[in-house]
Structures are given as structure tokens and as C-alpha cells.
PDB file of C-alpha atoms in Angstrom:
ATOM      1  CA  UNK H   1       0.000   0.000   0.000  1.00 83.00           C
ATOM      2  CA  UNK H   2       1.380   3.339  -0.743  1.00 90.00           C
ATOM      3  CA  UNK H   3       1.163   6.541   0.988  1.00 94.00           C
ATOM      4  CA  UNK H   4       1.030   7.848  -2.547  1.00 97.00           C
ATOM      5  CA  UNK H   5      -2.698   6.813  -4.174  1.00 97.00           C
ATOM      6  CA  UNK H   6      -2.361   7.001  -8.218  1.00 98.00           C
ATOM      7  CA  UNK H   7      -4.780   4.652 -10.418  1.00 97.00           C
ATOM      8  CA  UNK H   8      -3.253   1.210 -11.489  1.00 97.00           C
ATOM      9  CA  UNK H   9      -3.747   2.292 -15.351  1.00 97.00           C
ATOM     10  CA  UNK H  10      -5.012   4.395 -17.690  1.00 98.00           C
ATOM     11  CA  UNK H  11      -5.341   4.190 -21.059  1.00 97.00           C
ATOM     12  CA  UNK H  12      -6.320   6.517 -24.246  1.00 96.00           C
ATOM     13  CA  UNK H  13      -5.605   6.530 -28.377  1.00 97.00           C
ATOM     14  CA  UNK H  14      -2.949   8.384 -29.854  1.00 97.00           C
ATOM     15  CA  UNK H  15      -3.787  12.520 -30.216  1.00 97.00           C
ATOM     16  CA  UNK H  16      -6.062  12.427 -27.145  1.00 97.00           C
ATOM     17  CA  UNK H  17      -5.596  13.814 -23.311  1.00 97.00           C
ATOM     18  CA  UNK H  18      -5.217  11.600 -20.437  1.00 98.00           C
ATOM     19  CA  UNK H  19      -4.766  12.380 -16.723  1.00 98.00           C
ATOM     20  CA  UNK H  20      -3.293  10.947 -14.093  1.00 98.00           C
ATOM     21  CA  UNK H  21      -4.371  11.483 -10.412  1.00 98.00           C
ATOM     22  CA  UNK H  22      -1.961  11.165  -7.651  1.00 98.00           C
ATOM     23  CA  UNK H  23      -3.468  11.480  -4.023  1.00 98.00           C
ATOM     24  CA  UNK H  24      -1.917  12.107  -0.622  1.00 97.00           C
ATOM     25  CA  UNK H  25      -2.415  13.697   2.673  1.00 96.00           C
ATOM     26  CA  UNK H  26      -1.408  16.396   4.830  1.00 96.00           C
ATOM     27  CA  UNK H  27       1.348  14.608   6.269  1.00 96.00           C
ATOM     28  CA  UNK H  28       2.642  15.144   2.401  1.00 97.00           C
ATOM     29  CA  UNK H  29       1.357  16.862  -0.567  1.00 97.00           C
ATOM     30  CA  UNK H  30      -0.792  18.751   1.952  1.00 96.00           C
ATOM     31  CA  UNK H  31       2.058  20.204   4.225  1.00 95.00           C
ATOM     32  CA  UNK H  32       2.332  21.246   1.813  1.00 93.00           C
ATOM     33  CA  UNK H  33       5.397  19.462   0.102  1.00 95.00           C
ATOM     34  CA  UNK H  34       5.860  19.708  -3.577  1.00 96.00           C
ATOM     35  CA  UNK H  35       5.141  17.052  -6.196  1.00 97.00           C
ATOM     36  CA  UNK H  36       7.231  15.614  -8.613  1.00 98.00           C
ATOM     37  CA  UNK H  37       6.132  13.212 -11.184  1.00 98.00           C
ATOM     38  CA  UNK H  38       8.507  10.339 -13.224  1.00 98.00           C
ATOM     39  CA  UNK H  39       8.444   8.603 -15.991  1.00 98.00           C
ATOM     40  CA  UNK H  40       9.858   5.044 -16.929  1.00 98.00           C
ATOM     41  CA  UNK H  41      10.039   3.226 -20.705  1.00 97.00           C
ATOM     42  CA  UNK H  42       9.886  -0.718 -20.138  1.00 94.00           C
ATOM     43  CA  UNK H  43      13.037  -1.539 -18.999  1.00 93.00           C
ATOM     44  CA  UNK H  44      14.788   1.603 -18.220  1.00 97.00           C
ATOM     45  CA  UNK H  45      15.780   3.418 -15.097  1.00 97.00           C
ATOM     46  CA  UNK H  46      12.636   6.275 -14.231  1.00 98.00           C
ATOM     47  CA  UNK H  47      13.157   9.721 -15.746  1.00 97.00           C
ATOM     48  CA  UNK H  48      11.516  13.273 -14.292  1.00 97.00           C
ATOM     49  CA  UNK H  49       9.476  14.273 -15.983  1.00 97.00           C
ATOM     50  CA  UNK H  50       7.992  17.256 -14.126  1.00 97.00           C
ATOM     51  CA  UNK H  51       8.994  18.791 -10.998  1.00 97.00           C
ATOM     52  CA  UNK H  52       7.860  21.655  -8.189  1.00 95.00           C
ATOM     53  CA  UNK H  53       4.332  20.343  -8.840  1.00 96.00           C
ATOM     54  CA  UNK H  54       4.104  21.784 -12.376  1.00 97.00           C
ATOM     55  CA  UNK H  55       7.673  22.855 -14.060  1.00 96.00           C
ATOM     56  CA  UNK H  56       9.300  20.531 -17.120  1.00 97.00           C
ATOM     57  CA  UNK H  57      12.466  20.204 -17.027  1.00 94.00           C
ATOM     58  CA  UNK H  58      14.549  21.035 -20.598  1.00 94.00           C
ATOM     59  CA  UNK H  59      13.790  18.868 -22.848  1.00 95.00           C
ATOM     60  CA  UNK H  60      10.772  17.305 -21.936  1.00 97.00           C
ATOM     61  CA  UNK H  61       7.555  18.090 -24.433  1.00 96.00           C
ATOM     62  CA  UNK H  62       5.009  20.387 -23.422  1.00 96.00           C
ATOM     63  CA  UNK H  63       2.204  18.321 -24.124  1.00 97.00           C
ATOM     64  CA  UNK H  64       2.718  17.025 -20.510  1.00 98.00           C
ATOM     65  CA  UNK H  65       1.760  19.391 -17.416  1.00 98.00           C
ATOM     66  CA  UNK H  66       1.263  19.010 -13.743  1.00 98.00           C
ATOM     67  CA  UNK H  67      -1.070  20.553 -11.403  1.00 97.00           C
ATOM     68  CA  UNK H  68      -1.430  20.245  -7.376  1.00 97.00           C
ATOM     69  CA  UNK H  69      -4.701  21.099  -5.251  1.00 96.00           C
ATOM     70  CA  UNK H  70      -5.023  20.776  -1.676  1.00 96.00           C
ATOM     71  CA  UNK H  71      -3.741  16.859  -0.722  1.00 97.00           C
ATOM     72  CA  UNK H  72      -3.618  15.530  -4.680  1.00 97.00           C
ATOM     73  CA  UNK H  73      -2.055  16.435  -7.661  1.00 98.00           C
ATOM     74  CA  UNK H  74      -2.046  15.774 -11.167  1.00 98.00           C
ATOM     75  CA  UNK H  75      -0.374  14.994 -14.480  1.00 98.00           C
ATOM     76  CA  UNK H  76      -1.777  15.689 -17.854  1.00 98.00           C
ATOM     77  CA  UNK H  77      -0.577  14.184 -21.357  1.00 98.00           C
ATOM     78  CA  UNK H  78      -1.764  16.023 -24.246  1.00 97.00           C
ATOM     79  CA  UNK H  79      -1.614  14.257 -27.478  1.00 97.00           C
ATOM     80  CA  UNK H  80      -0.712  11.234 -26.475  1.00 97.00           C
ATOM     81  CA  UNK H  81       1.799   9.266 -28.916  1.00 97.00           C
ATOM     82  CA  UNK H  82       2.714   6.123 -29.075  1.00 96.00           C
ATOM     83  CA  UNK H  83       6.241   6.455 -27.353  1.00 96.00           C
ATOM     84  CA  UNK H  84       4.193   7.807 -24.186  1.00 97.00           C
ATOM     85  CA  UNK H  85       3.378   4.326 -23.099  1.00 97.00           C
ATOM     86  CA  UNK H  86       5.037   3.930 -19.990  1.00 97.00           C
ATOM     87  CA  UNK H  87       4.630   4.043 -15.872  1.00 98.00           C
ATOM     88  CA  UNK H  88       4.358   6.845 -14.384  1.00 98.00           C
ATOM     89  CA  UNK H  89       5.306   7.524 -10.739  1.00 98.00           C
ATOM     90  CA  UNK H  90       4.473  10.811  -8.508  1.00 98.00           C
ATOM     91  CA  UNK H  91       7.071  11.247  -5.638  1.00 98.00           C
ATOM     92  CA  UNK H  92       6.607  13.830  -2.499  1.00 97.00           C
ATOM     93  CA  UNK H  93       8.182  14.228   0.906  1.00 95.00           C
ATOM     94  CA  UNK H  94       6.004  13.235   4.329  1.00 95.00           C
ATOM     95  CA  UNK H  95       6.604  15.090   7.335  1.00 95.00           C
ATOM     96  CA  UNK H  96       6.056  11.902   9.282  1.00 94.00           C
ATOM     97  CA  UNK H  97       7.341   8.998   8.045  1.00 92.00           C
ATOM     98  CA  UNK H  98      10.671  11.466   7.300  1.00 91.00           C
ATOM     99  CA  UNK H  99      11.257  10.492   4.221  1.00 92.00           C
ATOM    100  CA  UNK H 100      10.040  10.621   0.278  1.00 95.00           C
ATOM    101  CA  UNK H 101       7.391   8.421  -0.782  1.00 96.00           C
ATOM    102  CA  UNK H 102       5.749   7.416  -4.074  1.00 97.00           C
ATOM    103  CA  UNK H 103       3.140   6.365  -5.624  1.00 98.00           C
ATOM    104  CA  UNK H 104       2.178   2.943  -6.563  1.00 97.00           C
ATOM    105  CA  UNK H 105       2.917   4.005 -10.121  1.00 97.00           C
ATOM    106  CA  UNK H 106       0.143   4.088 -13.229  1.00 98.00           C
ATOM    107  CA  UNK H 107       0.593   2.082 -16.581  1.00 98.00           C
ATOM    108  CA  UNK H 108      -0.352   3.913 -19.469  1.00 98.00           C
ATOM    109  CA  UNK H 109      -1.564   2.443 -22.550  1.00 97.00           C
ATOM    110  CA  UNK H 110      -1.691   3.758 -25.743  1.00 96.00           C
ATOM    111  CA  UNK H 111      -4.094   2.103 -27.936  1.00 92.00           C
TER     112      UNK H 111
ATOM    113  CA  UNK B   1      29.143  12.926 -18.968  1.00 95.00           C
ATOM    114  CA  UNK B   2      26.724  13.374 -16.248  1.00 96.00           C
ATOM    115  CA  UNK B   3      25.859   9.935 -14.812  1.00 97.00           C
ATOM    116  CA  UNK B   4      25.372   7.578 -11.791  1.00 98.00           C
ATOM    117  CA  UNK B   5      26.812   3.985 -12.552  1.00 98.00           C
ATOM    118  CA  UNK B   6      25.620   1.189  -9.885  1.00 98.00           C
ATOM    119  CA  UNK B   7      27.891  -1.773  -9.060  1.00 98.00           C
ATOM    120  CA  UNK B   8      27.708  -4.302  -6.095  1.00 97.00           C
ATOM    121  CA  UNK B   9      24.712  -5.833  -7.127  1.00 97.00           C
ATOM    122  CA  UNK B  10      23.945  -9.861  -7.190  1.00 96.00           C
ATOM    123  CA  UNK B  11      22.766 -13.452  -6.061  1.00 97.00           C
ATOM    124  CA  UNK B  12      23.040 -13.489  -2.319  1.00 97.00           C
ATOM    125  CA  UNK B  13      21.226 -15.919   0.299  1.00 97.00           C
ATOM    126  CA  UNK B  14      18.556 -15.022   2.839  1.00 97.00           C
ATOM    127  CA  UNK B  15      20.981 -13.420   5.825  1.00 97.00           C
ATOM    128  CA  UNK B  16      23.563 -12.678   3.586  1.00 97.00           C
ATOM    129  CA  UNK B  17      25.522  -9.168   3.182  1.00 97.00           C
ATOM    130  CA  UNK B  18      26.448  -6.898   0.049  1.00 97.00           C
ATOM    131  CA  UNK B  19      27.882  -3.713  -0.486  1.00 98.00           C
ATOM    132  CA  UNK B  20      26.354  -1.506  -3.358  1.00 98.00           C
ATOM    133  CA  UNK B  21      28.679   1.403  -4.824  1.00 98.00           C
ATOM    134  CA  UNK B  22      27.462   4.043  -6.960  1.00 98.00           C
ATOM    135  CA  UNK B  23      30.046   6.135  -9.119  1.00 98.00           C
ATOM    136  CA  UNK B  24      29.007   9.870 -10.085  1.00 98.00           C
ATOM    137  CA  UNK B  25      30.670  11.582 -12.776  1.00 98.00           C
ATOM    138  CA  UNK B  26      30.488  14.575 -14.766  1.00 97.00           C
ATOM    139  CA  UNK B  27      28.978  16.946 -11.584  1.00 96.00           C
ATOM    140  CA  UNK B  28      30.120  18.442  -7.770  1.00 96.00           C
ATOM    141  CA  UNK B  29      29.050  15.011  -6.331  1.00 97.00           C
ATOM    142  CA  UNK B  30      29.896  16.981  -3.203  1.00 97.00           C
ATOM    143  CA  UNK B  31      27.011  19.438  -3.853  1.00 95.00           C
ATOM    144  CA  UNK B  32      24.338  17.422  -3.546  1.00 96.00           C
ATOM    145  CA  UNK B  33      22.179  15.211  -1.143  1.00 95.00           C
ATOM    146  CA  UNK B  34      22.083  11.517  -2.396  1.00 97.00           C
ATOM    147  CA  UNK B  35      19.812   8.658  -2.049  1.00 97.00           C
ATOM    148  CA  UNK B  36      18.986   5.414  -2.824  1.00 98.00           C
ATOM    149  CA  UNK B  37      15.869   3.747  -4.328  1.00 98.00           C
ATOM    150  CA  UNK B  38      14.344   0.484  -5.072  1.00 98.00           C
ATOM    151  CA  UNK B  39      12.301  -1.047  -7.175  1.00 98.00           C
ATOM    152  CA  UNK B  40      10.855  -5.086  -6.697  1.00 97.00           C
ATOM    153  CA  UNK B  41      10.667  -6.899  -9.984  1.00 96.00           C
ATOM    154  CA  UNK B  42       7.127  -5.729 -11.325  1.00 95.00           C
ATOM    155  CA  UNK B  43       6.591  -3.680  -8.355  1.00 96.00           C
ATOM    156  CA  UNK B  44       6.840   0.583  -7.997  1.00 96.00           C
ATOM    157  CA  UNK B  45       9.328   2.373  -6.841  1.00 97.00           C
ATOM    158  CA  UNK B  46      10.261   2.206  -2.764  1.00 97.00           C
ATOM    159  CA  UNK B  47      12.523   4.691  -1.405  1.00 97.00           C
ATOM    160  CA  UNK B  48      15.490   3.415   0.611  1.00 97.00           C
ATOM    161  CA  UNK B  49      17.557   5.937   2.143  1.00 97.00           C
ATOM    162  CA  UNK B  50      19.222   9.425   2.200  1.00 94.00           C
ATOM    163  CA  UNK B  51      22.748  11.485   3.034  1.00 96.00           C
ATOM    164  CA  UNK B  52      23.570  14.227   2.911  1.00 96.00           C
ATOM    165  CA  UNK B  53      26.409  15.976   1.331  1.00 96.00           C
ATOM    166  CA  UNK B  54      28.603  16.097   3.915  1.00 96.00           C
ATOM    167  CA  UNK B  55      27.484  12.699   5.048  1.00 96.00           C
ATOM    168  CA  UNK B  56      26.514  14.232   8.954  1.00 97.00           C
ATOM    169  CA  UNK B  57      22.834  13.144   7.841  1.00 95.00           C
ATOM    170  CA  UNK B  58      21.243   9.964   7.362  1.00 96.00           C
ATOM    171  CA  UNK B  59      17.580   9.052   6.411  1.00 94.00           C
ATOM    172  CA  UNK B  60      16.131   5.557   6.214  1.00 96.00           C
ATOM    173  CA  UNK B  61      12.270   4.009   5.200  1.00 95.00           C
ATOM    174  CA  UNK B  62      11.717   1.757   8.494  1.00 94.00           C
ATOM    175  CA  UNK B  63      11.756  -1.357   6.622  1.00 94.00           C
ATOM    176  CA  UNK B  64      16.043  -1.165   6.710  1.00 96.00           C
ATOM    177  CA  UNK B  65      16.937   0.476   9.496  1.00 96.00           C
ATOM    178  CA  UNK B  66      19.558  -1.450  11.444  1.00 96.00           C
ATOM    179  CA  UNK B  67      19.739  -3.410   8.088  1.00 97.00           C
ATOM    180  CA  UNK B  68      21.520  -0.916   6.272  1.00 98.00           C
ATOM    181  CA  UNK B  69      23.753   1.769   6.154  1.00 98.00           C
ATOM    182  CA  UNK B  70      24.551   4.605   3.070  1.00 98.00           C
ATOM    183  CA  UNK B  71      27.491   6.135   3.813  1.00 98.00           C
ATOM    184  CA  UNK B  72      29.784   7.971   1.092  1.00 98.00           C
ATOM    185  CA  UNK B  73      32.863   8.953  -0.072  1.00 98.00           C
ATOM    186  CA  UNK B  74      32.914  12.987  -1.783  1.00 98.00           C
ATOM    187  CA  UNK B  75      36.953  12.541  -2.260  1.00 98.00           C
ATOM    188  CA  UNK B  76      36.164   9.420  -4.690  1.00 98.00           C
ATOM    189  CA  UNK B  77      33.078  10.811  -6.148  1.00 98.00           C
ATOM    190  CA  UNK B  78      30.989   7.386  -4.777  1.00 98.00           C
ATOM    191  CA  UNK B  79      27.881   6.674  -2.520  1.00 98.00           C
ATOM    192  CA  UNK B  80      27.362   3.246  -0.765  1.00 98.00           C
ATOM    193  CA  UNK B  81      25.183   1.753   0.396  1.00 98.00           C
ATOM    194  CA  UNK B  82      25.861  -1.678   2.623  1.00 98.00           C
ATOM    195  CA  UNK B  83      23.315  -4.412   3.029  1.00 97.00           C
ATOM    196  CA  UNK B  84      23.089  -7.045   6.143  1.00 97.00           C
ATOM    197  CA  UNK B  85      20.485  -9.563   7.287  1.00 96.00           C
ATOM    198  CA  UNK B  86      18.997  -9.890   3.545  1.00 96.00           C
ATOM    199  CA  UNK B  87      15.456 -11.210   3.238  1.00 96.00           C
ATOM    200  CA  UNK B  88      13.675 -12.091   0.046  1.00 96.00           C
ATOM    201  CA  UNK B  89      11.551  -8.868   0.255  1.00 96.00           C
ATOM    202  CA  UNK B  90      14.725  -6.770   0.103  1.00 97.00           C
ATOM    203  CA  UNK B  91      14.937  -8.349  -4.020  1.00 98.00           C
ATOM    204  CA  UNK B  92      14.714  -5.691  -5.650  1.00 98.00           C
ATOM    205  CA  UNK B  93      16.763  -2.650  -8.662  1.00 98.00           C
ATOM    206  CA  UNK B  94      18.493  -0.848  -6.381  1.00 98.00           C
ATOM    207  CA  UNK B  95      19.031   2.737  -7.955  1.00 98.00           C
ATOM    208  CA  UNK B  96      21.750   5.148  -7.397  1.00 98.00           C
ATOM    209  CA  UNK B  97      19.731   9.246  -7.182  1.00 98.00           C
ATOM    210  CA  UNK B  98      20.185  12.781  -6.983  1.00 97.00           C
ATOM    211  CA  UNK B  99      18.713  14.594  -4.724  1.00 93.00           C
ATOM    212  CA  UNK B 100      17.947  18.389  -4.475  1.00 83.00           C
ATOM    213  CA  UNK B 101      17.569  19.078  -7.951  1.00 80.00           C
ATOM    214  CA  UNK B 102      15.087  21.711  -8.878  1.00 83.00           C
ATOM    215  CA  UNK B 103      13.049  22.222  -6.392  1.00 81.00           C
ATOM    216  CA  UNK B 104      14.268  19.042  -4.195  1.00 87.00           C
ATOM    217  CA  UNK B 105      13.181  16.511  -7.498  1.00 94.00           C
ATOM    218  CA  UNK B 106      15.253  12.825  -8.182  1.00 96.00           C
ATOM    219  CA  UNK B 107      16.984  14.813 -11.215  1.00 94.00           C
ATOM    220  CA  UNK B 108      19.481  12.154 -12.012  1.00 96.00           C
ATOM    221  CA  UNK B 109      19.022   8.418 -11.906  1.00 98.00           C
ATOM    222  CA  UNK B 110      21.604   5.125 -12.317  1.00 98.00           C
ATOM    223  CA  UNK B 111      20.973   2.289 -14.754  1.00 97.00           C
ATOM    224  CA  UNK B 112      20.511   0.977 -11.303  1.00 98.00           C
ATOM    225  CA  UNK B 113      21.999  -2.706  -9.850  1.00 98.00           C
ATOM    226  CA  UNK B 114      20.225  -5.559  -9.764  1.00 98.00           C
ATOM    227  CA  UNK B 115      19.896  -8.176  -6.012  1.00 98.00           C
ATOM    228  CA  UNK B 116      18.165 -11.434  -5.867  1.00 98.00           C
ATOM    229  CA  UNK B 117      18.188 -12.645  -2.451  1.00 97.00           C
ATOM    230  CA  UNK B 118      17.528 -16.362  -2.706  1.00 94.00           C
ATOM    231  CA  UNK B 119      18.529 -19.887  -1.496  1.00 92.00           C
TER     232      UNK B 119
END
């Protein structure tokens, strides 16, 4: 179980939007703490992908964004492609357990 | 080049000991808090531990503490991080991190190094 609450999978066809929730508490995202969100391609060590809740670092495409409300936070994929099919992780820092946690991680598919 | 290589890794039986290295290159290793996460085959990501960059702070998840111990070594540009009393749960991609990237982010990640703890 992890402190981190994302959905097992999503799924979507190439040129649409998907969104991926990520859901904590106040011990975490709520403190508040800031959200970063990773990426990993089958086989391959993860990658960020967005960090400070909502900031890309260079290089990564624009059609992905983050958001963060309250005790969750999100991550958006515009125009999906096929090379987007991956898991995708959100990471944050809890006050009490003193230490970062994740979340279980979400498998997109790209149909 | 800017990378993390992992080393260490291996077959080792329930009880037994290993010592994972992690060599940075191509930054201030120095500069920067370090840390070490895990990933169980087909499982998400766990994290393990953290130090700081002058090594006078250590972090651990309570599943390893008084199991093991990251330590590191700024003169040879490594991190460590030693294993004892292995049990099967602790199979697992270890991965060598930076920490403290923007805005405190895992900006830098190791191929990472493989242990199966098995008899």
C-alpha cells in the first residue's frame, strides 16, 4: 500500500488527453510538500518528468503538465503518442514517516 | 558525462551481506544530497535511504533500518550503500539518485543494480 494513491492504469488513443491522479495527505502533498512526477520506458531506469508540482524540465515536451490542489495532484498528457506508453510515478516528501514516498505508479496504454 | 553507474549488485542468500557502490561523474558530487531507491521486480518504486552531502545526515524508510547503512565517499566521487540480514523482500533494482535538484526533485538516476536474495 502506498502513501502515494495514483490509479493502477489508464489508457487513451494516440492525439487524445489523459490524466493521471496522484493522491496524498497532509502529512505530504498537503504540508504542503511539492510534487514531482517520473516517468519510466519498459526496462529503463525512471526519468523526471515534471517537478515543483508543475515545471518541465529542458527537454521534456510540453504536451505534458502538472497541477497540485489541496492533498492531490495531477499529471496531464496532451496528445498522447505512441512512445508515451510507460509508468508513471508521482514522488513527495512526508513530514512523518521522514522520508520521500511514491506512488504505486500508473501504466499507461496507448491504444 | 553526467551519470550515476551502480555496481555491487547480485545473487546473495537469505541473511547474507552486500555492499552496493554508486560512481558519479560529470557533476560536484559533493554538492548534492544523495539517495537510494528500489524497485521489486514488477513492483513501484520504494525509497530506501538518504545522506547528505557532507554525510553528517542519514535518512532511512523503516523497513532497513539497522539493516543498512549509506554512507559515502565525496573525495572518490561514490555513494554506498551496505546491506546485512537480507530477506527475500529486500529483491529488488536498487538505484543510485540525486537529490535536491530543482526544487528538491530525483533529477538524475543510475541504470541501477540488480539483487536477488535467494537460497
Amino acid at each position: 500500500q502506498s502513501v502515494l494513491t495514483q490509479p493502477p492504469s489508464v489508457s487513451g488513443a494516440p492525439g487524445q488527453r489523459v490524466s493521471i491522479s496522484c493522491t496524498g495527505s497532509s502529512s505530504n502533498i498537503g504540508a504542503p510538500f511539492d510534487v514531482h512526477w517520473y516517468q519510466q520506458l519498459p526496462g529503463t531506469a525512471p526519468k523526471l518528468l515534471i517537478y515543483g508540482n508543475n515545471n518541465r524540465p529542458s527537454g521534456v515536451p510540453d504536451r505534458f503538465s502538472g497541477s497540485k490542489s489541496g492533498t492531490s495532484a495531477s499529471l496531464a498528457i496532451t496528445g498522447l503518442q505512441a512512445e508515451d506508453e510507460a509508468d508513471y510515478y508521482c514522488q513527495s516528501y512526508d513530514r512523518s514517516l521522514r522520508g520521500s514516498v511514491f506512488g504505486g505508479g500508473t501504466k499507461l496504454t496507448v491504444l | 558525462e553526467v551519470q550515476l553507474v551502480e555496481s555491487g549488485g547480485g545473487l546473495v542468500q537469505p541473511g547474507g551481506s552486500l555492499r552496493l557502490s554508486c560512481a558519479a561523474s560529470g557533476f560536484t558530487f559533493s554538492s548534492y544530497w544523495m539517495t537510494w531507491v528500489r524497485q521489486a521486480p514488477g513492483k513501484g518504486l520504494e525509497w530506501v535511504a538518504n545522506i547528505k552531502q557532507d554525510g553528517s545526515e542519514k535518512e532511512y524508510v523503516d523497513s532497513v533500518k539497522g539493516r543498512f547503512t549509506i554512507s559515502r565517499d565525496n573525495a572518490k566521487n561514490s555513494l554506498y550503500l551496505q546491506i546485512n540480514s537480507l530477506r527475500a523482500e529486500d529483491t529488488a533494482m536498487y538505484y543510485c539518485v540525486r537529490w535536491g535538484d530543482q526544487k528538491s526533485s530525483f533529477g538524475l538516476w543510475g541504470q541501477g543494480t540488480l539483487v536477488t536474495v535467494s537460497s
